[in-house]
Amino acid sequence: LFDIGYVKLIIDGVLSTRTALMKEPYTDDPHVTVEPFSTKEELHAMIAASHRHGFPVAVHAIGDLGVSWVLDGFARYPETPGGLSNRIEHIEVVTPDDVERFASLGIAASMQPHHATCCVGDYVIDRIGRDRMPNAYVWRSMLDSGVPLVLSADWPTSPLNPMIQIADTIHRETRIDGVVRPWDEGMSLTFEEALRGYTRTGAEMTSWSEQIGSIEVGKWADFVILDERIPDDVDRSVEKQQVTATYLAGRKVYP
């Protein structure tokens, strides 16, 4: 039940404190100077060292410049150990040309839906301006470009409950100008796409990819039972559904 999969690296901070590495200045403070956690060359050297010692790499990168730096490193050192994909964590802002690079390089995008719905109206629009908002939280662009999209929580910065996160991908709502409403709905996902991002695609990032992640003959019987049937037209009520039983490898582990 335990395996060491990835070396985790970090290149930048977050949008809220204006420490994410951006290609263009912050809209609400264009004079701020962002310091990366390492130089670009140091980052690339750590990627190379990780690969050399048998580990693929997962890199925290939130700003579009940070994402580009990481993709440059993965392009420079494309061979990953063990058949697992390198991946980038968070990717809150990314330019369309770099989305295409994710696809061409075979890099997985690990993204957290609630980061969009909780934060866009609070500070993201202020930080990057409305002109750059089409480059923010681009779940649909990733999928349409053929990029493996892994969804997760990044708890405690967003809720651990996957039902809340799945609802966020479908409805993509945030408070803008004092009103909670959907924004940039073309980037939303279907329930089936979000569920796959939370199950099968995540399993493909592990050494157990042929054993877990979906309910199929020959795989571990990992599943939960909810207190209600999920409606055909999935609405926000799905986030209030409760787990009544959890099974791991066919064994009931909750309650």
Short mmCIF file of C-alpha atoms in Angstrom, two decimals:
data_model
loop_
_atom_site.label_atom_id
_atom_site.label_comp_id
_atom_site.label_asym_id
_atom_site.label_seq_id
_atom_site.Cartn_x
_atom_site.Cartn_y
_atom_site.Cartn_z
CA LEU A 1 0.00 0.00 0.00
CA PHE A 2 3.00 2.32 -0.01
CA ASP A 3 5.33 3.44 -2.77
CA ILE A 4 7.56 6.46 -3.31
CA GLY A 5 6.63 7.93 -6.66
CA TYR A 6 7.85 11.48 -7.23
CA VAL A 7 10.36 14.09 -6.19
CA LYS A 8 8.42 17.27 -5.40
CA LEU A 9 10.01 20.60 -6.35
CA ILE A 10 8.78 24.19 -6.14
CA ILE A 11 9.66 27.14 -8.34
CA ASP A 12 7.33 29.97 -7.32
CA GLY A 13 4.82 31.17 -4.74
CA VAL A 14 1.15 32.10 -5.09
CA LEU A 15 -0.98 34.77 -6.70
CA SER A 16 -2.46 36.03 -3.43
CA THR A 17 0.89 37.34 -2.17
CA ARG A 18 2.17 38.24 -5.67
CA THR A 19 4.94 35.62 -5.43
CA ALA A 20 3.90 33.52 -8.47
CA LEU A 21 6.28 34.00 -11.40
CA MET A 22 4.44 35.85 -14.17
CA LYS A 23 5.45 36.69 -17.73
CA GLU A 24 3.90 40.16 -17.42
CA PRO A 25 3.76 42.44 -14.35
CA TYR A 26 1.01 42.12 -11.78
CA THR A 27 -1.90 44.34 -12.77
CA ASP A 28 -2.47 45.75 -9.28
CA ASP A 29 1.23 46.16 -8.42
CA PRO A 30 3.36 46.28 -11.58
CA HIS A 31 6.54 47.16 -9.69
CA VAL A 32 6.68 44.08 -7.48
CA THR A 33 9.78 41.91 -7.90
CA VAL A 34 9.22 38.16 -7.66
CA GLU A 35 12.02 35.94 -6.42
CA PRO A 36 11.89 32.31 -7.62
CA PHE A 37 12.69 29.51 -5.19
CA SER A 38 15.66 28.61 -7.40
CA THR A 39 17.20 29.81 -10.62
CA LYS A 40 16.03 28.26 -13.85
CA GLU A 41 19.33 26.40 -14.21
CA GLU A 42 19.13 25.11 -10.64
CA LEU A 43 15.61 23.86 -11.29
CA HIS A 44 16.72 22.05 -14.42
CA ALA A 45 19.66 20.50 -12.56
CA MET A 46 17.28 19.16 -9.89
CA ILE A 47 15.04 17.67 -12.58
CA ALA A 48 18.05 15.97 -14.16
CA ALA A 49 19.29 14.66 -10.79
CA SER A 50 15.85 13.30 -9.91
CA HIS A 51 15.63 11.42 -13.20
CA ARG A 52 19.16 10.14 -12.80
CA HIS A 53 18.26 8.65 -9.42
CA GLY A 54 15.11 6.97 -10.70
CA PHE A 55 12.36 9.47 -9.88
CA PRO A 56 9.96 11.44 -12.06
CA VAL A 57 9.28 14.98 -10.92
CA ALA A 58 6.27 17.00 -9.77
CA VAL A 59 6.87 20.76 -9.68
CA HIS A 60 4.76 23.43 -7.99
CA ALA A 61 4.33 26.21 -10.55
CA ILE A 62 1.43 28.67 -10.38
CA GLY A 63 2.37 31.63 -12.59
CA ASP A 64 2.70 31.39 -16.38
CA LEU A 65 6.43 32.14 -16.28
CA GLY A 66 7.02 29.49 -13.61
CA VAL A 67 5.12 26.96 -15.72
CA SER A 68 7.24 27.84 -18.76
CA TRP A 69 10.47 27.37 -16.82
CA VAL A 70 9.38 23.91 -15.71
CA LEU A 71 8.31 22.91 -19.22
CA ASP A 72 11.71 24.06 -20.49
CA GLY A 73 13.33 21.72 -17.97
CA PHE A 74 11.14 18.79 -18.95
CA ALA A 75 11.91 19.44 -22.62
CA ARG A 76 15.61 19.42 -21.80
CA TYR A 77 15.36 16.16 -19.82
CA PRO A 78 12.42 14.30 -21.39
CA GLU A 79 13.22 10.72 -20.35
CA THR A 80 11.39 9.80 -17.15
CA PRO A 81 12.11 6.72 -15.02
CA GLY A 82 9.63 3.92 -14.58
CA GLY A 83 7.28 5.01 -17.34
CA LEU A 84 5.61 7.65 -15.14
CA SER A 85 4.86 11.14 -16.46
CA ASN A 86 6.46 14.24 -15.08
CA ARG A 87 3.80 16.64 -13.89
CA ILE A 88 3.23 20.25 -12.86
CA GLU A 89 1.18 21.12 -9.79
CA HIS A 90 -1.44 23.91 -9.72
CA ILE A 91 -0.88 25.76 -13.05
CA GLU A 92 -3.21 28.59 -12.11
CA VAL A 93 -2.16 30.71 -15.10
CA VAL A 94 -0.74 29.26 -18.34
CA THR A 95 -0.51 30.61 -21.88
CA PRO A 96 -2.09 28.68 -24.79
CA ASP A 97 1.27 27.88 -26.38
CA ASP A 98 2.40 26.26 -23.13
CA VAL A 99 -0.79 24.19 -22.96
CA GLU A 100 0.28 22.77 -26.31
CA ARG A 101 3.72 22.06 -24.88
CA PHE A 102 2.14 20.03 -22.07
CA ALA A 103 0.59 17.86 -24.77
CA SER A 104 3.65 17.54 -26.99
CA LEU A 105 5.94 16.71 -24.06
CA GLY A 106 3.50 14.30 -22.39
CA ILE A 107 3.42 16.30 -19.14
CA ALA A 108 0.51 15.78 -16.75
CA ALA A 109 -1.42 18.75 -15.38
CA SER A 110 -2.33 18.41 -11.70
CA MET A 111 -4.94 21.06 -10.89
CA GLN A 112 -7.21 21.93 -7.98
CA PRO A 113 -10.69 23.14 -9.01
CA HIS A 114 -11.55 24.98 -5.80
CA HIS A 115 -8.59 27.32 -6.24
CA ALA A 116 -10.56 28.87 -9.09
CA THR A 117 -13.95 29.13 -7.46
CA CYS A 118 -12.71 30.42 -4.12
CA CYS A 119 -10.14 32.91 -5.33
CA VAL A 120 -10.99 34.44 -8.70
CA GLY A 121 -13.32 37.11 -7.31
CA ASP A 122 -11.30 37.55 -4.12
CA TYR A 123 -7.97 38.49 -5.69
CA VAL A 124 -7.06 36.73 -8.96
CA ILE A 125 -8.82 39.28 -11.20
CA ASP A 126 -7.04 42.06 -9.32
CA ARG A 127 -3.64 40.37 -9.66
CA ILE A 128 -3.66 39.48 -13.36
CA GLY A 129 -6.43 41.67 -14.81
CA ARG A 130 -9.41 40.62 -16.90
CA ASP A 131 -7.39 40.40 -20.14
CA ARG A 132 -5.37 37.48 -18.77
CA MET A 133 -8.30 35.68 -17.14
CA PRO A 134 -8.82 33.37 -20.18
CA ASN A 135 -5.42 31.87 -19.25
CA ALA A 136 -6.52 31.03 -15.70
CA TYR A 137 -7.61 27.56 -14.53
CA VAL A 138 -7.83 26.17 -18.06
CA TRP A 139 -9.15 22.68 -17.33
CA ARG A 140 -11.02 22.37 -20.63
CA SER A 141 -8.05 23.53 -22.70
CA MET A 142 -5.88 20.88 -21.07
CA LEU A 143 -8.33 18.07 -21.82
CA ASP A 144 -9.08 19.25 -25.36
CA SER A 145 -5.32 19.35 -26.08
CA GLY A 146 -4.91 15.75 -24.92
CA VAL A 147 -3.12 16.59 -21.67
CA PRO A 148 -3.56 14.11 -18.78
CA LEU A 149 -5.58 16.12 -16.23
CA VAL A 150 -5.34 15.06 -12.59
CA LEU A 151 -7.70 16.74 -10.12
CA SER A 152 -6.95 16.98 -6.42
CA ALA A 153 -7.55 19.04 -3.31
CA ASP A 154 -4.23 20.57 -2.19
CA TRP A 155 -5.69 20.43 1.31
CA PRO A 156 -5.73 22.47 3.56
CA THR A 157 -5.75 25.36 1.06
CA SER A 158 -9.00 24.00 -0.40
CA PRO A 159 -11.56 21.41 0.76
CA LEU A 160 -10.47 17.78 0.92
CA ASN A 161 -13.99 16.67 -0.10
CA PRO A 162 -13.83 15.56 -3.77
CA MET A 163 -17.57 16.11 -4.23
CA ILE A 164 -17.06 19.85 -3.64
CA GLN A 165 -14.15 19.92 -6.07
CA ILE A 166 -16.13 18.01 -8.73
CA ALA A 167 -19.05 20.45 -8.36
CA ASP A 168 -16.57 23.32 -8.81
CA THR A 169 -15.35 21.93 -12.15
CA ILE A 170 -18.91 21.64 -13.44
CA HIS A 171 -20.34 24.97 -12.29
CA ARG A 172 -17.20 27.15 -12.12
CA GLU A 173 -18.82 29.74 -9.88
CA THR A 174 -17.10 32.53 -7.97
CA ARG A 175 -18.00 35.89 -6.45
CA ILE A 176 -17.46 38.65 -9.01
CA ASP A 177 -18.54 42.23 -8.31
CA GLY A 178 -20.43 41.00 -5.26
CA VAL A 179 -22.43 38.33 -7.12
CA VAL A 180 -21.76 34.57 -7.14
CA ARG A 181 -22.00 33.46 -10.75
CA PRO A 182 -20.32 31.21 -13.32
CA TRP A 183 -17.34 32.68 -15.16
CA ASP A 184 -15.55 31.55 -18.32
CA GLU A 185 -17.91 28.58 -18.53
CA GLY A 186 -16.20 27.26 -21.64
CA MET A 187 -13.46 25.91 -19.35
CA SER A 188 -15.90 23.82 -17.27
CA LEU A 189 -15.88 20.01 -17.25
CA THR A 190 -18.62 17.43 -17.32
CA PHE A 191 -19.25 15.23 -14.29
CA GLU A 192 -17.73 12.25 -16.10
CA GLU A 193 -14.57 14.19 -16.99
CA ALA A 194 -14.17 15.45 -13.43
CA LEU A 195 -14.72 11.98 -12.00
CA ARG A 196 -12.05 10.55 -14.28
CA GLY A 197 -9.66 13.30 -13.20
CA TYR A 198 -10.24 12.26 -9.61
CA THR A 199 -9.88 8.51 -10.26
CA ARG A 200 -8.45 6.94 -13.40
CA THR A 201 -6.07 9.71 -14.45
CA GLY A 202 -4.65 10.00 -10.95
CA ALA A 203 -4.08 6.25 -10.88
CA GLU A 204 -2.11 6.53 -14.11
CA MET A 205 0.42 8.69 -12.26
CA THR A 206 1.33 5.73 -10.01
CA SER A 207 3.07 2.39 -10.27
CA TRP A 208 -0.35 0.75 -9.68
CA SER A 209 -1.92 2.11 -12.86
CA GLU A 210 -3.08 -1.33 -14.00
CA GLN A 211 -4.55 -2.23 -10.61
CA ILE A 212 -6.48 0.81 -9.37
CA GLY A 213 -8.44 3.83 -10.56
CA SER A 214 -11.54 2.20 -12.07
CA ILE A 215 -13.98 -0.59 -11.24
CA GLU A 216 -12.96 -3.41 -13.59
CA VAL A 217 -12.45 -7.16 -13.39
CA GLY A 218 -8.97 -7.89 -12.06
CA LYS A 219 -8.50 -4.53 -10.32
CA TRP A 220 -8.71 -3.75 -6.63
CA ALA A 221 -12.28 -3.22 -5.48
CA ASP A 222 -11.83 0.39 -4.33
CA PHE A 223 -15.09 2.32 -4.15
CA VAL A 224 -17.42 4.38 -1.98
CA ILE A 225 -21.18 4.22 -1.52
CA LEU A 226 -23.01 7.55 -1.31
CA ASP A 227 -26.18 8.30 0.61
CA GLU A 228 -28.07 9.28 -2.55
CA ARG A 229 -28.00 8.54 -6.26
CA ILE A 230 -26.10 11.17 -8.25
CA PRO A 231 -28.69 12.99 -10.41
CA ASP A 232 -28.44 12.76 -14.19
CA ASP A 233 -28.24 16.55 -14.35
CA VAL A 234 -25.55 17.11 -11.76
CA ASP A 235 -26.16 20.27 -9.75
CA ARG A 236 -24.51 21.76 -6.67
CA SER A 237 -26.44 19.37 -4.41
CA VAL A 238 -23.79 16.77 -5.24
CA GLU A 239 -21.34 18.51 -2.90
CA LYS A 240 -23.64 17.78 0.05
CA GLN A 241 -23.75 14.03 -0.58
CA GLN A 242 -22.24 11.90 2.16
CA VAL A 243 -20.17 8.73 2.00
CA THR A 244 -21.91 5.90 3.86
CA ALA A 245 -19.28 3.21 3.20
CA THR A 246 -15.72 2.97 1.86
CA TYR A 247 -14.08 -0.18 0.49
CA LEU A 248 -10.34 -0.64 -0.08
CA ALA A 249 -9.28 -3.70 -2.09
CA GLY A 250 -12.67 -5.23 -1.38
CA ARG A 251 -12.46 -4.72 2.37
CA LYS A 252 -14.81 -2.35 4.18
CA VAL A 253 -12.73 0.27 5.95
CA TYR A 254 -15.46 2.80 6.79
CA PRO A 255 -17.50 3.00 8.92
#
